[in-house]
mmCIF file of C-alpha atoms in Angstrom:
data_model
loop_
_atom_site.group_PDB
_atom_site.id
_atom_site.type_symbol
_atom_site.label_atom_id
_atom_site.label_comp_id
_atom_site.label_asym_id
_atom_site.label_seq_id
_atom_site.Cartn_x
_atom_site.Cartn_y
_atom_site.Cartn_z
ATOM 1 C CA UNK A 1 94.423 115.004 111.914
ATOM 2 C CA UNK A 2 92.122 114.627 115.040
ATOM 3 C CA UNK A 3 90.927 117.226 117.452
ATOM 4 C CA UNK A 4 89.656 116.298 120.936
ATOM 5 C CA UNK A 5 88.084 118.643 123.439
ATOM 6 C CA UNK A 6 86.098 118.758 126.586
ATOM 7 C CA UNK A 7 83.960 121.274 128.285
ATOM 8 C CA UNK A 8 82.328 122.068 131.621
ATOM 9 C CA UNK A 9 78.851 123.080 131.707
ATOM 10 C CA UNK A 10 77.213 125.242 134.569
ATOM 11 C CA UNK A 11 73.516 124.568 134.720
ATOM 12 C CA UNK A 12 71.326 126.714 136.965
ATOM 13 C CA UNK A 13 67.722 125.343 137.312
ATOM 14 C CA UNK A 14 64.628 125.071 139.685
ATOM 15 C CA UNK A 15 61.840 122.653 140.522
ATOM 16 C CA UNK A 16 58.339 122.856 139.652
ATOM 17 C CA UNK A 17 57.135 122.129 143.097
ATOM 18 C CA UNK A 18 59.056 124.875 144.892
ATOM 19 C CA UNK A 19 59.708 128.297 143.356
ATOM 20 C CA UNK A 20 62.443 129.088 145.757
ATOM 21 C CA UNK A 21 64.367 125.722 145.476
ATOM 22 C CA UNK A 22 67.144 126.584 142.886
ATOM 23 C CA UNK A 23 70.001 124.228 142.055
ATOM 24 C CA UNK A 24 73.453 124.837 140.479
ATOM 25 C CA UNK A 25 74.720 121.717 138.707
ATOM 26 C CA UNK A 26 78.043 121.200 136.751
ATOM 27 C CA UNK A 27 78.436 118.540 134.078
ATOM 28 C CA UNK A 28 80.786 118.100 131.083
ATOM 29 C CA UNK A 29 80.761 117.124 127.350
ATOM 30 C CA UNK A 30 83.530 115.571 125.180
ATOM 31 C CA UNK A 31 83.960 115.487 121.602
ATOM 32 C CA UNK A 32 86.342 114.784 118.702
ATOM 33 C CA UNK A 33 86.753 115.762 115.192
ATOM 34 C CA UNK A 34 88.570 113.561 112.586
ATOM 35 C CA UNK A 35 89.798 115.137 109.302
ATOM 36 C CA UNK A 36 89.337 112.318 106.947
ATOM 37 C CA UNK A 37 90.346 114.582 103.970
ATOM 38 C CA UNK A 38 90.698 118.200 103.024
ATOM 39 C CA UNK A 39 86.915 118.241 102.239
ATOM 40 C CA UNK A 40 85.487 115.679 104.700
ATOM 41 C CA UNK A 41 85.195 115.955 108.497
ATOM 42 C CA UNK A 42 83.614 113.742 110.804
ATOM 43 C CA UNK A 43 82.690 114.464 114.376
ATOM 44 C CA UNK A 44 81.381 112.949 117.589
ATOM 45 C CA UNK A 45 80.095 114.532 120.938
ATOM 46 C CA UNK A 46 78.523 113.475 124.143
ATOM 47 C CA UNK A 47 76.998 115.850 126.696
ATOM 48 C CA UNK A 48 76.154 114.866 130.369
ATOM 49 C CA UNK A 49 77.135 111.307 130.259
ATOM 50 C CA UNK A 50 76.687 110.951 134.003
ATOM 51 C CA UNK A 51 73.185 112.069 133.813
ATOM 52 C CA UNK A 52 73.289 114.503 136.567
ATOM 53 C CA UNK A 53 70.196 114.926 138.887
ATOM 54 C CA UNK A 54 67.964 117.549 139.989
ATOM 55 C CA UNK A 55 67.130 116.996 143.567
ATOM 56 C CA UNK A 56 63.412 117.870 143.612
ATOM 57 C CA UNK A 57 60.420 116.231 145.189
ATOM 58 C CA UNK A 58 60.694 113.690 142.413
ATOM 59 C CA UNK A 59 64.357 113.339 141.390
ATOM 60 C CA UNK A 60 64.681 114.343 137.711
ATOM 61 C CA UNK A 61 67.719 113.252 135.728
ATOM 62 C CA UNK A 62 69.286 115.595 133.091
ATOM 63 C CA UNK A 63 69.403 113.603 129.990
ATOM 64 C CA UNK A 64 72.523 112.576 127.931
ATOM 65 C CA UNK A 65 72.951 114.029 124.361
ATOM 66 C CA UNK A 66 74.988 112.058 121.792
ATOM 67 C CA UNK A 67 75.734 113.594 118.500
ATOM 68 C CA UNK A 68 77.457 112.130 115.191
ATOM 69 C CA UNK A 69 77.961 114.194 112.008
ATOM 70 C CA UNK A 70 79.981 114.800 108.923
ATOM 71 C CA UNK A 71 80.705 118.197 107.150
ATOM 72 C CA UNK A 72 81.750 118.074 103.523
ATOM 73 C CA UNK A 73 83.370 121.296 101.620
ATOM 74 C CA UNK A 74 81.578 121.281 98.250
ATOM 75 C CA UNK A 75 83.884 124.124 97.159
ATOM 76 C CA UNK A 76 86.200 126.694 98.680
ATOM 77 C CA UNK A 77 83.185 128.819 99.795
ATOM 78 C CA UNK A 78 80.317 126.045 100.208
ATOM 79 C CA UNK A 79 80.143 123.458 102.886
ATOM 80 C CA UNK A 80 77.306 121.065 103.763
ATOM 81 C CA UNK A 81 76.762 119.232 107.079
ATOM 82 C CA UNK A 82 74.592 116.368 108.115
ATOM 83 C CA UNK A 83 74.039 115.398 111.910
ATOM 84 C CA UNK A 84 72.125 112.886 113.948
ATOM 85 C CA UNK A 85 71.354 113.698 117.505
ATOM 86 C CA UNK A 86 69.860 111.368 120.212
ATOM 87 C CA UNK A 87 68.726 112.683 123.651
ATOM 88 C CA UNK A 88 67.967 110.329 126.296
ATOM 89 C CA UNK A 89 64.270 110.967 126.649
ATOM 90 C CA UNK A 90 63.516 111.861 122.904
ATOM 91 C CA UNK A 91 63.385 110.239 119.561
ATOM 92 C CA UNK A 92 66.696 110.964 117.265
ATOM 93 C CA UNK A 93 66.811 114.152 115.414
ATOM 94 C CA UNK A 94 68.318 114.610 111.970
ATOM 95 C CA UNK A 95 69.978 118.046 111.167
ATOM 96 C CA UNK A 96 71.253 119.356 107.816
ATOM 97 C CA UNK A 97 73.019 122.792 107.060
ATOM 98 C CA UNK A 98 74.628 124.707 104.504
ATOM 99 C CA UNK A 99 77.351 127.542 105.026
ATOM 100 C CA UNK A 100 78.345 129.851 102.278
ATOM 101 C CA UNK A 101 81.450 132.227 102.533
ATOM 102 C CA UNK A 102 80.441 135.559 101.085
ATOM 103 C CA UNK A 103 84.110 136.653 101.560
ATOM 104 C CA UNK A 104 86.868 134.736 103.131
ATOM 105 C CA UNK A 105 85.923 135.599 106.786
ATOM 106 C CA UNK A 106 82.143 136.205 106.570
ATOM 107 C CA UNK A 107 79.717 133.279 106.275
ATOM 108 C CA UNK A 108 75.737 132.923 105.962
ATOM 109 C CA UNK A 109 74.358 129.826 107.380
ATOM 110 C CA UNK A 110 71.010 127.967 106.989
ATOM 111 C CA UNK A 111 69.864 124.827 108.615
ATOM 112 C CA UNK A 112 66.702 122.421 109.188
ATOM 113 C CA UNK A 113 66.231 119.816 112.034
ATOM 114 C CA UNK A 114 63.691 117.160 112.871
ATOM 115 C CA UNK A 115 61.834 116.059 115.925
ATOM 116 C CA UNK A 116 60.336 118.899 116.106
ATOM 117 C CA UNK A 117 60.929 120.594 112.780
ATOM 118 C CA UNK A 118 63.015 123.754 113.462
ATOM 119 C CA UNK A 119 64.633 126.145 110.953
ATOM 120 C CA UNK A 120 67.773 128.062 111.581
ATOM 121 C CA UNK A 121 69.525 131.195 109.707
ATOM 122 C CA UNK A 122 72.580 132.886 110.763
ATOM 123 C CA UNK A 123 75.820 134.843 109.947
ATOM 124 C CA UNK A 124 79.491 134.369 111.195
ATOM 125 C CA UNK A 125 82.667 136.098 111.314
ATOM 126 C CA UNK A 126 85.866 133.835 111.469
ATOM 127 C CA UNK A 127 89.228 135.361 112.132
ATOM 128 C CA UNK A 128 92.311 133.209 112.747
ATOM 129 C CA UNK A 129 91.678 133.032 116.608
ATOM 130 C CA UNK A 130 88.305 134.585 116.869
ATOM 131 C CA UNK A 131 84.864 132.989 115.949
ATOM 132 C CA UNK A 132 81.733 134.976 116.197
ATOM 133 C CA UNK A 133 78.277 133.666 115.203
ATOM 134 C CA UNK A 134 74.749 135.238 115.362
ATOM 135 C CA UNK A 135 71.693 133.097 114.544
ATOM 136 C CA UNK A 136 67.946 132.580 114.863
ATOM 137 C CA UNK A 137 66.318 129.453 115.236
ATOM 138 C CA UNK A 138 62.421 128.779 115.031
ATOM 139 C CA UNK A 139 60.573 126.358 117.160
ATOM 140 C CA UNK A 140 56.975 125.318 116.732
ATOM 141 C CA UNK A 141 56.257 125.688 120.569
ATOM 142 C CA UNK A 142 58.960 128.219 121.775
ATOM 143 C CA UNK A 143 58.908 130.600 118.670
ATOM 144 C CA UNK A 144 62.018 132.407 117.524
ATOM 145 C CA UNK A 145 65.303 132.072 119.800
ATOM 146 C CA UNK A 146 68.390 134.204 119.003
ATOM 147 C CA UNK A 147 71.707 132.719 119.429
ATOM 148 C CA UNK A 148 75.249 134.474 120.013
ATOM 149 C CA UNK A 149 78.292 132.407 119.978
ATOM 150 C CA UNK A 150 81.873 133.551 120.708
ATOM 151 C CA UNK A 151 85.021 131.511 120.617
ATOM 152 C CA UNK A 152 88.700 131.843 120.850
ATOM 153 C CA UNK A 153 91.211 129.306 119.660
ATOM 154 C CA UNK A 154 94.518 129.230 121.271
#
């Protein structure tokens, strides 16, 4: 089975040279998942392939992000994942994670990424149509950042 999806992204940004010069930009991403077997999933995603531009004193292009990854279900309640991410202006980053289902619909997650080294921890609740995730990611420069994700599947 293959899943294919697209998403629109709204970006609100400003320029360093002018505090009052704010811009609203729209871009998109597209991705696919291929279920190679009951325990192996392969995925690809591209964000901002058009490299939209900020109109500042110096024109700035928002970079493209390409991702490829695999997820492997080790058992009915443990999944591992591995991903490589390449952003236009940065070296590739390798990401790895584990997800453990304490009960059927409640997961605990942990991950690590390179370039720069980041750690993440989180929990998730998954119902038939509703997915909620809450996590915390560390960054050497930015510190800790909380994340909340809510998804609904039709």
